[in-house]
Coordinates of C-alpha atoms in Angstrom, one line a residue:
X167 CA 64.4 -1.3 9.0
X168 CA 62.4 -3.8 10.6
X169 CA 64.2 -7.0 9.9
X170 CA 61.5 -10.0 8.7
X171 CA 61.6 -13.5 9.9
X172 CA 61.6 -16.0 6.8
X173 CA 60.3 -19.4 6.8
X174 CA 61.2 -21.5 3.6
X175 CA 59.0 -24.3 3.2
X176 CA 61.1 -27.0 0.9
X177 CA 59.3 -30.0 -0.3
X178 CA 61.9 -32.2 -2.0
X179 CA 61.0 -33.5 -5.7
X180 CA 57.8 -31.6 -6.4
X181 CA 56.8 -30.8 -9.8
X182 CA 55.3 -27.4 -10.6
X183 CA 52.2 -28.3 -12.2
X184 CA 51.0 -30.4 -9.3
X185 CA 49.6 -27.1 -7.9
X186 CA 45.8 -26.2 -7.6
X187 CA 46.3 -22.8 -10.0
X188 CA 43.3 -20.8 -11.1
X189 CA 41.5 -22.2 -14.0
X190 CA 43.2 -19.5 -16.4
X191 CA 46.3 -20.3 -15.2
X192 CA 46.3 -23.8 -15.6
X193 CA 45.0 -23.2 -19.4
X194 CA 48.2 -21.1 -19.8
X195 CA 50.6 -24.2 -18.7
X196 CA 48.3 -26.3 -21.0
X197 CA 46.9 -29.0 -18.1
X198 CA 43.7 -29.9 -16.6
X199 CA 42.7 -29.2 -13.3
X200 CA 43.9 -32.3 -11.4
X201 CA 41.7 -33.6 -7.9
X202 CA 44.4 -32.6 -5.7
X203 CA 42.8 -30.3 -2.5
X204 CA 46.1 -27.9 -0.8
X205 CA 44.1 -25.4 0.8
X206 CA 47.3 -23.9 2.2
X207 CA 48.5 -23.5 -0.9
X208 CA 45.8 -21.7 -2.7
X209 CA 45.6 -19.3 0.8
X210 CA 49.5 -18.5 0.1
X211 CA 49.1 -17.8 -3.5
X212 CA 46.7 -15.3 -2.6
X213 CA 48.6 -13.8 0.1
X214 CA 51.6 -13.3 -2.2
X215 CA 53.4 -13.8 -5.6
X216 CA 53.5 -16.9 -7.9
X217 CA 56.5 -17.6 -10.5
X218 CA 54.6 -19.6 -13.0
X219 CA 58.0 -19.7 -14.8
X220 CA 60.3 -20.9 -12.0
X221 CA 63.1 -24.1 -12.6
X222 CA 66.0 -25.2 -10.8
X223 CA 69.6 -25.0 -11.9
X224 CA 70.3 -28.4 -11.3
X225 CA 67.8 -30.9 -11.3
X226 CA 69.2 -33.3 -8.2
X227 CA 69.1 -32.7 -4.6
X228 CA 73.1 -32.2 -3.5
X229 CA 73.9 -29.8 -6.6
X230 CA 70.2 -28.2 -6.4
X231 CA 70.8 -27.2 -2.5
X232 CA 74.1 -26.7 -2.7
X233 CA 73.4 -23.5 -5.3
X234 CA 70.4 -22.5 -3.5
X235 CA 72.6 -22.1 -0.6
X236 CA 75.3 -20.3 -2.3
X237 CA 73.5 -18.0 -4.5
X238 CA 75.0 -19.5 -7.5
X239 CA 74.5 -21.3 -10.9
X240 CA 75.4 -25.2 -11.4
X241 CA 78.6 -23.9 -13.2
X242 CA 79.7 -21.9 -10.2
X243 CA 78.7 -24.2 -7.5
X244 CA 81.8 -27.1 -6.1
X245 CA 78.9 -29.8 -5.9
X246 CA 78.4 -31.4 -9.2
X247 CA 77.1 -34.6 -7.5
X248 CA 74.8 -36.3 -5.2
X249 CA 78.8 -37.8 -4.0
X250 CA 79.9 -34.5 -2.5
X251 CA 79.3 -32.4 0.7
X252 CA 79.1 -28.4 0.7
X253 CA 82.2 -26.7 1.0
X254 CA 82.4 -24.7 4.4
X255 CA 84.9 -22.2 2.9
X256 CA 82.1 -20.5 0.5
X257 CA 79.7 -18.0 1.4
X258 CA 76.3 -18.9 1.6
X259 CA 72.8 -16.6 2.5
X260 CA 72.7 -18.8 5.8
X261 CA 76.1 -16.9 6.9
X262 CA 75.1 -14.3 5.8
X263 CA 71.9 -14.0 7.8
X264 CA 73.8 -15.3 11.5
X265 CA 76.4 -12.1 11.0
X266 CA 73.4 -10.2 10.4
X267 CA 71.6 -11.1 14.0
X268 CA 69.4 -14.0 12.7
X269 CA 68.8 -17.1 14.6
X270 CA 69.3 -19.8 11.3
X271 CA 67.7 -23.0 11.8
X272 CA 66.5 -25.6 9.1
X273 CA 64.8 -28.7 9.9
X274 CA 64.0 -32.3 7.6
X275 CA 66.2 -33.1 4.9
X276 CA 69.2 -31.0 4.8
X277 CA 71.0 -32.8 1.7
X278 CA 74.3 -30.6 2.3
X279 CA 76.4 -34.1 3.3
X280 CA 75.6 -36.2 0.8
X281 CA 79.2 -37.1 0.3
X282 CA 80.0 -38.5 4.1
X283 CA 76.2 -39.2 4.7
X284 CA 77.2 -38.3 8.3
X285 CA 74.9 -36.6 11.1
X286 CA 76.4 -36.2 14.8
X287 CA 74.9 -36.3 18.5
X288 CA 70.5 -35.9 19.2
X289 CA 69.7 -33.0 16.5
X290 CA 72.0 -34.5 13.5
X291 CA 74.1 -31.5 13.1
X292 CA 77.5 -32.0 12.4
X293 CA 80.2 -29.0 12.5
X294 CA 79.5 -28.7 8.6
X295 CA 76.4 -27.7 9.1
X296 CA 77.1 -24.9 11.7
X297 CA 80.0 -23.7 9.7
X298 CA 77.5 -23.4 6.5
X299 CA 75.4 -20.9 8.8
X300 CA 72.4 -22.4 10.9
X301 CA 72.5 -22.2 14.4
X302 CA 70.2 -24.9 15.5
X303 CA 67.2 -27.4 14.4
X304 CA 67.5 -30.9 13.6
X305 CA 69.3 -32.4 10.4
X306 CA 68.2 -36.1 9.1
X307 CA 68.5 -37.7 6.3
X308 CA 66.0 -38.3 3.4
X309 CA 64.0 -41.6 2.6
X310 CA 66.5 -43.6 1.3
X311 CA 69.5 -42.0 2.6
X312 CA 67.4 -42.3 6.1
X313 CA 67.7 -46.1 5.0
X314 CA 70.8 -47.0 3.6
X315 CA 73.2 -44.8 5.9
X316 CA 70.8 -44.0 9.2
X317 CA 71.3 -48.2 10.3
X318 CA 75.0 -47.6 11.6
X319 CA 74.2 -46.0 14.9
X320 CA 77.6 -44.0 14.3
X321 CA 76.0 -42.0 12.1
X322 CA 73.9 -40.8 14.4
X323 CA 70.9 -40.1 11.9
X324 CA 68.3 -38.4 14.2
X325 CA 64.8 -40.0 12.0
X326 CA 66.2 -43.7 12.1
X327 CA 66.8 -43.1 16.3
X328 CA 63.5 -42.0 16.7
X329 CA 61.7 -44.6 14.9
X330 CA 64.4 -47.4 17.1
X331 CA 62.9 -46.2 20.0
X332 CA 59.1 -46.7 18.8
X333 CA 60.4 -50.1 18.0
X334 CA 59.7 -49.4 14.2
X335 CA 63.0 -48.8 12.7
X336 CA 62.9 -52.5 10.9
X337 CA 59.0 -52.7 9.8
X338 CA 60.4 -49.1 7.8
X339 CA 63.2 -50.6 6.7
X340 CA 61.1 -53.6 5.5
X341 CA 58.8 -51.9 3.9
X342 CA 61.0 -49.3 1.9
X343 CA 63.8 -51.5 1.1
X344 CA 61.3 -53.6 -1.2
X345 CA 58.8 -50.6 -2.0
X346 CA 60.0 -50.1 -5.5
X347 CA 56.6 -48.2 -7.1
X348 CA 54.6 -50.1 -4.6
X349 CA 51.5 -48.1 -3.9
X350 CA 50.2 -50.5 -0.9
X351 CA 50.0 -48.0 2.2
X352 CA 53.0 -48.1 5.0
X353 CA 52.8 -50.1 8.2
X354 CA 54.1 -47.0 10.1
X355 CA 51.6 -45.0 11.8
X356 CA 50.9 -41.0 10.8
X357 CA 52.6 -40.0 13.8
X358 CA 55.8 -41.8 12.8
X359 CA 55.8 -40.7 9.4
X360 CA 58.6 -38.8 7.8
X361 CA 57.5 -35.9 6.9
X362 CA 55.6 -35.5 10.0
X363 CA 58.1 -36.1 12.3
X364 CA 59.8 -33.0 10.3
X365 CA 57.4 -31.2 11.0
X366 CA 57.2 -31.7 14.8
X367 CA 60.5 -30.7 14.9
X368 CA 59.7 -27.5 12.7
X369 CA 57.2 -26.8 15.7
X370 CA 59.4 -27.2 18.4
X371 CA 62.0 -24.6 17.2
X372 CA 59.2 -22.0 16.7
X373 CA 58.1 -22.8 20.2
X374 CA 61.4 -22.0 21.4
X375 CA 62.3 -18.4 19.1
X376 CA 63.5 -16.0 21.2
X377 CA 60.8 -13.1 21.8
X378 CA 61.8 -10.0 19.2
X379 CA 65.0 -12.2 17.5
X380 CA 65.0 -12.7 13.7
X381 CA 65.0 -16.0 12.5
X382 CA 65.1 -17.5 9.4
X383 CA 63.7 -21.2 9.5
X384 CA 63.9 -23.9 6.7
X385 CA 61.9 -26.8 6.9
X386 CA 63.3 -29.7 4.2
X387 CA 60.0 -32.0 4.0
X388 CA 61.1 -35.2 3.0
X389 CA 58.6 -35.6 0.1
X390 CA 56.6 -36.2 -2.3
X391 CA 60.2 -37.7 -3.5
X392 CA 60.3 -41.5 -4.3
X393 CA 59.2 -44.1 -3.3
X394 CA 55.6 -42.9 -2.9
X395 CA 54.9 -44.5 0.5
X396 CA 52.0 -43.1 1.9
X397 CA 50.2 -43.9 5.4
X398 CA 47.3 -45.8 5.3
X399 CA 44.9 -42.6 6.0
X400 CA 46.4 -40.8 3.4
X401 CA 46.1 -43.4 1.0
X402 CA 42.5 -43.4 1.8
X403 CA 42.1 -40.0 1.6
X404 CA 43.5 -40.1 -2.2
X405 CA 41.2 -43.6 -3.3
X406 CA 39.0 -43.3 -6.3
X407 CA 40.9 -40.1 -7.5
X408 CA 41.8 -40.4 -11.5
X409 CA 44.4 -38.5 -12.6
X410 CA 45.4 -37.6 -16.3
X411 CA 47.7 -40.4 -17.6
X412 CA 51.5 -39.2 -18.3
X413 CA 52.8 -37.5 -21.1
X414 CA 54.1 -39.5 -23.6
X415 CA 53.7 -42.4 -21.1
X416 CA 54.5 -46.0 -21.8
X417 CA 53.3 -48.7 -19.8
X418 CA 55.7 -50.0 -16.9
X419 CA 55.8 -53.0 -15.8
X420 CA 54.2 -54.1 -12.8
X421 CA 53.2 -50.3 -12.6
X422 CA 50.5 -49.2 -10.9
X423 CA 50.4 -45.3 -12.9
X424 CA 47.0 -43.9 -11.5
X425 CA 47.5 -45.4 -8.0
X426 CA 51.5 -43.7 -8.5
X427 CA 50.1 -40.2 -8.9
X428 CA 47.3 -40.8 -6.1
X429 CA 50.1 -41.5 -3.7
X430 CA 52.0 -38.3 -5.2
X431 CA 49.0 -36.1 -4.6
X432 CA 48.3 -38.0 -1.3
X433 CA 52.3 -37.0 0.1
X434 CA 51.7 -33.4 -1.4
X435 CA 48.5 -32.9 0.8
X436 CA 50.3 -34.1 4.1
X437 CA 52.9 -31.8 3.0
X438 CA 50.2 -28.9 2.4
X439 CA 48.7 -30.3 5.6
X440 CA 51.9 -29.8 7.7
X441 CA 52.6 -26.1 6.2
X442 CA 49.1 -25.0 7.8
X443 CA 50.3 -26.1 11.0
X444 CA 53.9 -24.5 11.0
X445 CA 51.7 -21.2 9.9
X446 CA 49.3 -21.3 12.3
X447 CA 52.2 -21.7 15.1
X448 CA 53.6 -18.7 13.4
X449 CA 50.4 -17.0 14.5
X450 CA 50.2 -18.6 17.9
X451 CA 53.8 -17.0 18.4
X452 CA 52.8 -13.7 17.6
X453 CA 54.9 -13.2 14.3
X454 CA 53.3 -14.5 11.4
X455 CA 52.5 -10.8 10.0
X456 CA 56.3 -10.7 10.5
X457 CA 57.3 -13.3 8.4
X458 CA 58.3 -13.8 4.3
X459 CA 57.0 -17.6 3.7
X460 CA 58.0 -18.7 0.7
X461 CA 57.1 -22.0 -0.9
X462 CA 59.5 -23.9 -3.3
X463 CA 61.1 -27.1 -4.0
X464 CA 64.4 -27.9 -5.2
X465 CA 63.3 -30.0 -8.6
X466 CA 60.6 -31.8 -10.2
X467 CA 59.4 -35.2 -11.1
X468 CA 59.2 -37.0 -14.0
X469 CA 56.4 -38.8 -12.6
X470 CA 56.3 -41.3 -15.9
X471 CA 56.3 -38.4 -18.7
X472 CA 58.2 -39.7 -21.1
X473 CA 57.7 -43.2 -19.6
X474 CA 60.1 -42.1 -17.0
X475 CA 60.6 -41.1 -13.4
X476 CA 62.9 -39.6 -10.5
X477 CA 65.0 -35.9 -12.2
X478 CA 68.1 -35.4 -13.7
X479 CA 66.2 -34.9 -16.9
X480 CA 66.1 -31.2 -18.3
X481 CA 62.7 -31.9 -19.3
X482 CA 59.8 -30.0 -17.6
X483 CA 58.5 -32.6 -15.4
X484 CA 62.7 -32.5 -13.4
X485 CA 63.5 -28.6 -14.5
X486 CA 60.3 -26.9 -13.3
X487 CA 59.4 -26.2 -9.9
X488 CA 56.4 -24.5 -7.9
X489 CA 57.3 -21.0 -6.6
X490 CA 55.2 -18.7 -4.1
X491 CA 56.6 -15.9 -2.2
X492 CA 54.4 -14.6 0.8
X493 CA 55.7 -11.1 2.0
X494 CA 55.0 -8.6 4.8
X495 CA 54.2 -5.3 2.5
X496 CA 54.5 -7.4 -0.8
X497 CA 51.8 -8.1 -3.7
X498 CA 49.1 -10.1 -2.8
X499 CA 47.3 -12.4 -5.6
X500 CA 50.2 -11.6 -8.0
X501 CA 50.8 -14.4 -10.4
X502 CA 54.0 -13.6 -12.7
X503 CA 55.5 -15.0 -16.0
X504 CA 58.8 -13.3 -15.1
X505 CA 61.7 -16.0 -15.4
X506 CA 63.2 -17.3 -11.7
X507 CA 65.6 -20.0 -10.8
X508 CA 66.1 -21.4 -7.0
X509 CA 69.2 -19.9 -6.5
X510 CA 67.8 -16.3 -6.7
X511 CA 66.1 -17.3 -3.5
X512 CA 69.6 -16.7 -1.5
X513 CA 69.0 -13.0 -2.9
X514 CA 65.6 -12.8 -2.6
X515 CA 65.8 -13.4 1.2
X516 CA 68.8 -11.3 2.5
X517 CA 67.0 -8.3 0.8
X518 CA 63.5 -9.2 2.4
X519 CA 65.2 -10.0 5.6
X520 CA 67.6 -7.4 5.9
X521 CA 67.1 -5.0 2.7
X522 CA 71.1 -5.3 1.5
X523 CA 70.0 -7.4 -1.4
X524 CA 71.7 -9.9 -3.8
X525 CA 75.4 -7.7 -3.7
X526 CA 76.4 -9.7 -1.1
X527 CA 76.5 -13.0 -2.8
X528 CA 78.6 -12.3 -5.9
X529 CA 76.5 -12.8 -9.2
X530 CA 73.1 -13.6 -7.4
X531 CA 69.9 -12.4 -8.5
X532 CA 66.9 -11.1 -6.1
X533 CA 63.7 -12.1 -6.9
X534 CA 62.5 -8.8 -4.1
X535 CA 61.7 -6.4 -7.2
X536 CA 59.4 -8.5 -8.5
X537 CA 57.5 -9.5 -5.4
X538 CA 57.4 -5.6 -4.3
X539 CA 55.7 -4.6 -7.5
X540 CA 59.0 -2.3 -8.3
X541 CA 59.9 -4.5 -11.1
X542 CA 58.3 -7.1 -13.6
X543 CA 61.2 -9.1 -14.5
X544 CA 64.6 -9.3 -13.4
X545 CA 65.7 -12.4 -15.8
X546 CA 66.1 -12.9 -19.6
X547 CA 67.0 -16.3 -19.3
X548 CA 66.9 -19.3 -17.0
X549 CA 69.5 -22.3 -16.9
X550 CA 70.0 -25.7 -15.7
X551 CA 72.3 -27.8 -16.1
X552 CA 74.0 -31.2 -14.4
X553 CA 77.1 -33.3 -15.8
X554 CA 76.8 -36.8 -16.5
X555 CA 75.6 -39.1 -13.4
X556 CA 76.8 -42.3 -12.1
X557 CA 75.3 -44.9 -10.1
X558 CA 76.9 -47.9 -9.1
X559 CA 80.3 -47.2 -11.1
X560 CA 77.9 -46.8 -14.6
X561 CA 76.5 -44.1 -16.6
X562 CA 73.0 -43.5 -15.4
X563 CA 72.5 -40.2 -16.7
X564 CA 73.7 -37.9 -19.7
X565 CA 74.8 -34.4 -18.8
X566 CA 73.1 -31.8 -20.6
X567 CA 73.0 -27.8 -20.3
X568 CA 69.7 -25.7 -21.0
X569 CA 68.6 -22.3 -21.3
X570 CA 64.6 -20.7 -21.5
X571 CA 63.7 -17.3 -22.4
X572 CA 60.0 -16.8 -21.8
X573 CA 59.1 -18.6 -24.5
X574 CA 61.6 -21.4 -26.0
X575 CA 64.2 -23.7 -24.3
X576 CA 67.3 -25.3 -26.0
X577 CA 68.7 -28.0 -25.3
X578 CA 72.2 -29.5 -25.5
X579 CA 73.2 -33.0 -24.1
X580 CA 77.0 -33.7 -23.4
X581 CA 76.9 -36.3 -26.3
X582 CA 76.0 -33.2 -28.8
X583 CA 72.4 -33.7 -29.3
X584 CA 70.6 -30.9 -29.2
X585 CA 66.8 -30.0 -28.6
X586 CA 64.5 -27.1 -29.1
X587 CA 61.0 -26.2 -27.8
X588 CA 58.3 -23.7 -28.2
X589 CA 57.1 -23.6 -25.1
X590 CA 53.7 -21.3 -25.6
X591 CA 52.5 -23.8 -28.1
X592 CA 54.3 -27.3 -26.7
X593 CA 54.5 -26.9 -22.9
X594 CA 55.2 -30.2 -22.4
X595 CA 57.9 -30.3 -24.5
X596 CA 56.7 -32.8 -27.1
X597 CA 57.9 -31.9 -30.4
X598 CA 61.4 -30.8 -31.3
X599 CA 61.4 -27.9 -33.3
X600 CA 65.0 -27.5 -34.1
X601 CA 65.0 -28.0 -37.9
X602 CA 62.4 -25.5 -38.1
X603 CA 63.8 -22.8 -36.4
X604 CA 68.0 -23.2 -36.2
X605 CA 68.0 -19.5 -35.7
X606 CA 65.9 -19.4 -32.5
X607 CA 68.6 -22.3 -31.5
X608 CA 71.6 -20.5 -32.5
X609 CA 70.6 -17.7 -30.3
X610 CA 69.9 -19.2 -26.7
X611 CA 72.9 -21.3 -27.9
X612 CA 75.1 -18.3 -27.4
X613 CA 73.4 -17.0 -24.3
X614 CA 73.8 -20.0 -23.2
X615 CA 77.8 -20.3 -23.7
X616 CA 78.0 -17.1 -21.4
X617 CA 76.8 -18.6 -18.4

């Protein structure tokens, strides 16, 4: 068997509904086609498969990466916390692939440290990261992270060196240290710009794959996560734009909502902007009809449903995240209702890559079936779930554990409440339902006690 490349293009905090779906499709989720213009996008979704129905089992970036990386659910992954680093002694696809013969490189935003906040030498991999599985690419940290850690030059993080020798390193620090929801464009130039730079580096390993080696690449853009700093031409691009206001929004103080969600869309066009690029080196190189691309993110945004903002919320906006799976022999123009979480993804790609499927990450799911047309669903039930979050020595968030079939989700926070939703007649999750229908909650209850 041929074995595929696979490039996994990983936005960080981007919510599945901010994707330009066919008019049908967006009357199925229940929105309104937004201004937002991803040309990339809409050319993948019609090169491959998209999971309408997709959600992460964690909804923050450490536990969210961590089980993407194992092939694992939140309750069977060691990182509970945005305080911990991935444990070296697990398994993970990225292993996996290297002892088969791939070349494993990930660029951007790794998020696998976030305990020692550490990177090491030019590229910012440490030993970790090589003992998770990758062989090469460059590892930096993510906007604030970038910020708060990247100043001691022990740490060695590669983003924060690259914008001290542009002599920019304090205007970004200026600027995002205060930014807040600040809409107001960044001094830095587009060249300098996170996301970007990411991507420059995404280039430069493709330039140098080895003629007729498998690789697997990952490329961890920085955004559209918070704060929503934008460059100045890609604030302008976005100006005048109206967007729907929030569900269930309140005003915020000193909130600037519309000109929020322009810089949002503005951040998930550079991104969109960038993937063209990395595909059309793909092509340069010779090996894009070669390669499974496969677009995901590793949780939403609140994005002021709810009046709030930022994840950890088991609410749609944090919970749901845009899948599309592009593959060499695959449907084309597919999109699917079948139930997927980001942690199949570890078994979707060893059995495109390599064809041994999920069996050799124990209780991992492949998404494959689906995407070949062998199979229309290969989930009953989807969960996420986080325990209760800290920040600053205080209680910032709630735990909570939930479970959706194809049509309801249930809810149960760690302080007991519990929350139900019809999700074909409510999709954004606006009226509780569960005095009228305890038995619908009973039952996803007790699948849900089984995972």
């Amino acid at each position: 068997m041929l074995q595929k490349n696979i490039v996994l293009l990983f936005p960080d905090q981007y919510r599945a509904d901010w994707v330009e779906y066919a008019p049908a499709v967006l009357r199925q989720k229940g929105i309104r086609r937004m201004p937002l213009r991803t040309p990339f996008l809409r050319t993948l979704m019609q090169d491959g498969v998209t999971f309408l129905n997709a959600s992460t089992p964690a909804p923050l970036c450490a536990p969210a990466r961590a089980c993407l990386a194992l092939g694992a659910d939140y309750s069977h992954c060691p990182v509970k916390n945005n305080g911990m680093d991935m444990d070296a002694s697990r398994p993970t696809f990225y292993n996996i692939l290297r002892e088969r013969g791939y070349d494993v490189y990930g660029v951007g935003k790794f998020d696998l440290h976030k305990g020692s906040h550490r990177w090491a030498g030019e590229n910012g991999l440490t030993p970790l990261i090589y003992d998770l599985g990758f062989t090469g690419g460059v590892d930096n940290g993510g906007k604030m992270d970038a910020v708060n850690y990247g100043c001691d030059e022990a740490r060695a993080e590669p983003y924060m060196r690259f914008l001290a020798r542009r002599e920019l390193k304090q205007t970004h620090i200026a600027d995002m240290t205060k930014r807040g929801r600040r809409v107001a464009p960044t001094p830095l130039p587009d060249d300098a710009y996170c996301d970007n730079y990411i991507t420059r580096n995404a280039l430069e390993v493709l330039e140098g794959v080895r003629p007729g080696q498998p690789f697997f690449l990952q490329v961890n853009f920085a955004g559209p996560h918070e704060p929503f700093d934008v460059t100045e031409s890609m604030r302008a691009r976005v100006e005048g734009r109206v967007f729907d206001t929030p569900c269930m929004y309140t005003p915020q103080d000193n909130t600037d909502i519309n000109g929020v969600r322009q810089n949002y869309a503005a951040m998930i066009e550079n991104i969109d902007a960038n993937c063209r690029k990395i595909a059309d080196k793909l092509k340069e190189r010779g090996v894009y009809e070669d390669t499974v691309i496969i677009f995901c993110a590793d949780h939403g945004e609140m994005l002021g449903d709810r009046g709030l903002f930022a994840k950890c919320l088991p609410y749609r906006g944090a919970v749901d995240i845009p899948l599309i799976v592009a593959a060499p022999g695959g449907r084309r123009g597919v999109v699917t209702d079948a139930l997927a979480s980001l942690e199949d993804l570890a078994g979707t790609v060893l059995e495109l890559a390599t064809g041994e499927g999920s069996a050799a990450l124990s209780g991992c799911v492949s998404l494959a079936p689906v995407i070949n047309g062998e199979a229309e669903r290969v989930r009953t039930y989807a969960v996420s779930r986080l325990e209760d979050q800290y920040g600053k020595g205080v209680k910032k968030y709630t735990g909570f554990s939930t479970i959706r079939d194809e049509r309801h989700k249930y809810i149960v926070f760690a302080d007991g409440r519990e929350e139900l939703y019809d999700l074909k007649a409510d999709p954004f999750e606006t009226e509780n339902i569960l005095a009228k229908d305890a038995q619908t909650a009973r039952a996803l209850k007790a699948a849900l006690a089984m995972y």
